[in-house]
Coordinates of C-alpha atoms in Angstrom, one line a residue:
X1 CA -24.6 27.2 32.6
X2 CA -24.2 23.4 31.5
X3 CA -21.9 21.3 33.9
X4 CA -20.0 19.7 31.0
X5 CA -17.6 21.1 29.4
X6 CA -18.0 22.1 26.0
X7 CA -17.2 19.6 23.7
X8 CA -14.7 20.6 20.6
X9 CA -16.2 19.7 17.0
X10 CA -13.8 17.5 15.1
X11 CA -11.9 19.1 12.5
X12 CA -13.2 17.8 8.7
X13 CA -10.6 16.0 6.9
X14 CA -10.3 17.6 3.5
X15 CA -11.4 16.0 0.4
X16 CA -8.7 14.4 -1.1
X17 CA -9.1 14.0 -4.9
X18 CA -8.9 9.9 -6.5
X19 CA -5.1 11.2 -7.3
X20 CA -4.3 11.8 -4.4
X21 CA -5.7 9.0 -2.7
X22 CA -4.5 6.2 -6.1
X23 CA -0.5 7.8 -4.8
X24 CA -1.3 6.9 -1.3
X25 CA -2.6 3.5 -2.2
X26 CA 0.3 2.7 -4.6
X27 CA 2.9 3.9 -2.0
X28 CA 1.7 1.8 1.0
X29 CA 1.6 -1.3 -1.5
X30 CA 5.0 -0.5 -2.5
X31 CA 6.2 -0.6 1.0
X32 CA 3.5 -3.6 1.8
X33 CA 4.8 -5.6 -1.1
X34 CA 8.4 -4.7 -0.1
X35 CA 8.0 -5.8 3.2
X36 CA 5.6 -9.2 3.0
X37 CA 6.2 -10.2 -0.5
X38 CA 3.4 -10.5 -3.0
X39 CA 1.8 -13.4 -1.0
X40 CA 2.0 -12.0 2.5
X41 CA 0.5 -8.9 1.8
X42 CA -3.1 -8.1 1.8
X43 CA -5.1 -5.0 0.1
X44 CA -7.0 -4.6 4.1
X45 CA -3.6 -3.8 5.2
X46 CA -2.6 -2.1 2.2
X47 CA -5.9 0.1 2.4
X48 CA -4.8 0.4 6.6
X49 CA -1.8 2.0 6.0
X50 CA -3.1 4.2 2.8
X51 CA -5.7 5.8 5.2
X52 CA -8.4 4.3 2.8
X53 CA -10.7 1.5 2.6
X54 CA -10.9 -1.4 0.6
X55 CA -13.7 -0.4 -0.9
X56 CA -11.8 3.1 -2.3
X57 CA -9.1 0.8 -3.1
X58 CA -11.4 -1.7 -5.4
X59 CA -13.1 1.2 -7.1
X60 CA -9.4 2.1 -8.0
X61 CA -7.8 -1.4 -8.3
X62 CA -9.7 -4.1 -9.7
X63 CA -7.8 -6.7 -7.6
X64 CA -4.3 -7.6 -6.2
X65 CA -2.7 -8.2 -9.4
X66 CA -3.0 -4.6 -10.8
X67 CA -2.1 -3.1 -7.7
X68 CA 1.1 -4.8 -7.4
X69 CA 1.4 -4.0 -11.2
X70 CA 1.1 -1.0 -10.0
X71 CA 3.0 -0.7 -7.0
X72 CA 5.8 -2.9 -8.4
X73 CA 6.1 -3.8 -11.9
X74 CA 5.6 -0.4 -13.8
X75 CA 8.2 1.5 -11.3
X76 CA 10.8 -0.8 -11.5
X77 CA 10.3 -1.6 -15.5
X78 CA 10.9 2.5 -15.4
X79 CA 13.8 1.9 -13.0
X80 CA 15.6 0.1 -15.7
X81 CA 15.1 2.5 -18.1
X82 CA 16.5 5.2 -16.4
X83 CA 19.3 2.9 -15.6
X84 CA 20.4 2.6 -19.1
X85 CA 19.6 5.7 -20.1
X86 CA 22.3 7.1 -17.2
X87 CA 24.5 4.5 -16.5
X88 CA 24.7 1.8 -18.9
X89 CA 25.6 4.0 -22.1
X90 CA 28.2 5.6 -20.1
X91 CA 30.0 1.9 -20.0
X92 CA 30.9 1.9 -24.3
X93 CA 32.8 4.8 -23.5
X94 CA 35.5 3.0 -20.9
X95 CA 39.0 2.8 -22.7
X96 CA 38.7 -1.6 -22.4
X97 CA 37.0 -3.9 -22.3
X98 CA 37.7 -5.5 -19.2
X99 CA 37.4 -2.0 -17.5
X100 CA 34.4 -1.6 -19.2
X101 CA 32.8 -4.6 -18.2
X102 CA 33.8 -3.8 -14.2
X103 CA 31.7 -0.5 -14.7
X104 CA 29.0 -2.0 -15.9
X105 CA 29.1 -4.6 -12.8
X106 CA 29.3 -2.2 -10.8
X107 CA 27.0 -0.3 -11.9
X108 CA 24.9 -2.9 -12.1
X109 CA 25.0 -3.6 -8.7
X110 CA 24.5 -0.2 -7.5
X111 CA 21.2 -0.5 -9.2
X112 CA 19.9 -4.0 -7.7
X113 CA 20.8 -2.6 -4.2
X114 CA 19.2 0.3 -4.6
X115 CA 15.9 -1.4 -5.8
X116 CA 16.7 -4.6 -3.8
X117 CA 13.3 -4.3 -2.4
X118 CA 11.4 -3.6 -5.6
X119 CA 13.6 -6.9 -7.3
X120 CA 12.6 -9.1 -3.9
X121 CA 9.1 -8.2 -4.7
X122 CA 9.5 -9.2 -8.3
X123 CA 11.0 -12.4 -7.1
X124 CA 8.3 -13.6 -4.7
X125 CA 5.5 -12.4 -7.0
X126 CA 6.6 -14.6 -10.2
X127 CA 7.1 -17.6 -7.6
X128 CA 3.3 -17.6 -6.5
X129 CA 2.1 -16.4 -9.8
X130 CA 2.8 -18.0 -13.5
X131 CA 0.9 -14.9 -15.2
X132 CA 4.0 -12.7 -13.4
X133 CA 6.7 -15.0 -13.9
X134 CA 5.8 -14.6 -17.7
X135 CA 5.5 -10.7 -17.5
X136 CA 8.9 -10.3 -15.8
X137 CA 10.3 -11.7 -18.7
X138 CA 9.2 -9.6 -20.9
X139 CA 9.3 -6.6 -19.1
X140 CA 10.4 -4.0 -21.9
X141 CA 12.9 -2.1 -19.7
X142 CA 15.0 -5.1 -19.1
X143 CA 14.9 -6.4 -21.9
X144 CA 16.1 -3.2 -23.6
X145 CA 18.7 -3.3 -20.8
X146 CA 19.5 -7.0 -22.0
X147 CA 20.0 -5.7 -25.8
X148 CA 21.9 -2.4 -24.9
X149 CA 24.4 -5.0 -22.7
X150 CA 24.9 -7.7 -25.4
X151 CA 24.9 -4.9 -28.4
X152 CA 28.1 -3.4 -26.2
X153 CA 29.6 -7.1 -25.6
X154 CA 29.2 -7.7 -29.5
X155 CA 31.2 -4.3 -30.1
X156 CA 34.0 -5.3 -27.5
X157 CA 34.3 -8.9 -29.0
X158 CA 33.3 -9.1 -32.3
X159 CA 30.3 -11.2 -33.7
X160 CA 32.3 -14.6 -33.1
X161 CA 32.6 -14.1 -29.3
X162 CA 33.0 -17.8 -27.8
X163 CA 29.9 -17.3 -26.0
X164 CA 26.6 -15.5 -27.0
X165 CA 26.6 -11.8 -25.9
X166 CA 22.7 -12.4 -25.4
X167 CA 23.2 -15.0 -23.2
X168 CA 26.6 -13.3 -21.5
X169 CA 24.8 -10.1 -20.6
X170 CA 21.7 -12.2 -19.0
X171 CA 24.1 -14.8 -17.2
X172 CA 26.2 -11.9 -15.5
X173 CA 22.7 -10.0 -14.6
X174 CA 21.9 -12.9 -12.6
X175 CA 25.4 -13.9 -10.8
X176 CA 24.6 -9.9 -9.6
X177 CA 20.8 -10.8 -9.0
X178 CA 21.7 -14.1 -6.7
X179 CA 24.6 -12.1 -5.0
X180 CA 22.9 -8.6 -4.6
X181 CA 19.6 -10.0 -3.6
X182 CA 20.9 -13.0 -1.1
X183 CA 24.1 -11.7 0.0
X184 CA 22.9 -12.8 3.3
X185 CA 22.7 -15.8 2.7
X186 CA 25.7 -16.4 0.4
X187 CA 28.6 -14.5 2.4
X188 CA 29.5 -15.5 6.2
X189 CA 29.6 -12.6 8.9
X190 CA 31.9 -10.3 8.5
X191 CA 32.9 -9.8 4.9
X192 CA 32.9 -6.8 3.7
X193 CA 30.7 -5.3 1.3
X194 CA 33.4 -4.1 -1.1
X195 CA 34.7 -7.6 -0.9
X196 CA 31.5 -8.9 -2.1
X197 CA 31.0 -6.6 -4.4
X198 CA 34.6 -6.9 -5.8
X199 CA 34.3 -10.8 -6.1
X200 CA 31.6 -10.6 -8.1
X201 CA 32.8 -8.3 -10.7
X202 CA 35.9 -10.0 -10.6
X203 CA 34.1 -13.8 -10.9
X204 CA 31.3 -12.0 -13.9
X205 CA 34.4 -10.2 -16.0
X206 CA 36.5 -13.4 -15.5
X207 CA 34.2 -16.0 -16.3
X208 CA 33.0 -15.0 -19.5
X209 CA 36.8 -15.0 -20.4
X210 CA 36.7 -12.0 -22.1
X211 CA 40.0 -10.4 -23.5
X212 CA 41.5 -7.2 -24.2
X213 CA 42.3 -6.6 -28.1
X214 CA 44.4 -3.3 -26.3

């Protein structure tokens, strides 16, 4: 009889199909990106915490760009469609306009917090990279956000509203942005968040000096 014990086979890991491992990839590069920004993130981590190597990853992601793509852009350009689609059309049917232009902040800013990370992401990717900086802007499922917004503001105020309902719609989308996304950095210590998130409804419905016709 052998003096050693036995020694126990290793289990096989099971075959996992390219599905299976493209979700894995694109959810550790959603929390990769989410975490160190599109420049501080790498695909050899990315491939690390997917349980895959780089070469897998290549063969399923030409390069960095189309990950993040990927990983980033097309979730949160659905994100935003699913936002207007539930909340935003909700907002024509408020009883005025000022109370309608609350909900929408608000719901606004439910939104940006729950895909702070995600927007952060966005953020640091169109600083380091012109090509993304273009494609945010023409990301289809903000800009239909943009429309459905100023199409409501145009209803509210009429077609000779004092300022543009285009450019009313985007301006308040990124007092929300700024304040959602840098909250730490804007408010001291101690404020709390329904403070915040009051003040900026209050500052977005106020400073586009809308008015009531009821």
């Amino acid at each position: 009889m052998s003096d050693h014990p036995q020694e126990t086979a290793k289990p096989r890991r099971k075959r996992r199909t390219a599905e299976a491992i493209t979700d894995l990839i694109i959810e550790a590069a959603n929390a990769e990106f989410g975490k160190n920004g599109y420049s501080g993130a790498t695909t050899a981590a990315i491939a690390r915490k997917a349980d895959v190597t780089e070469a897998q990853l290549f063969r399923l992601f030409a390069s960095k760009e189309e990950l993040f793509r990927a990983a980033i852009f097309k979730p949160l350009n659905s994100h935003f469609a699913e936002f207007i689609l539930d909340g935003v059309a909700g907002q024509s049917r408020a009883a005025s306009l000022r109370g309608s232009a609350h909900d929408y902040i608000n719901a606004l800013q439910d939104f940006m917090e729950k895909n702070s990370r995600m927007l952060m992401s966005m953020v640091a990717a169109s600083a380091y990279s012109p090509v993304y900086r273009q494609q945010v802007s023409t990301m289809d499922g903000m800009q239909a956000y943009f429309d459905r917004g100023a199409a409501l503001m145009t209803r509210r105020v009429g077609a000779d509203a004092e300022v543009d309902p285009q450019l009313m719609v985007r301006v308040s989308f990124a007092a929300v942005l700024g304040a959602t996304l840098f909250k730490d950095w804007l408010f001291p210590p101690g404020v709390s968040e329904e403070s915040i998130r009051h003040a900026i409804a209050a500052f977005v419905t106020s400073g586009v000096d809308i008015h009531d016709g009821g």
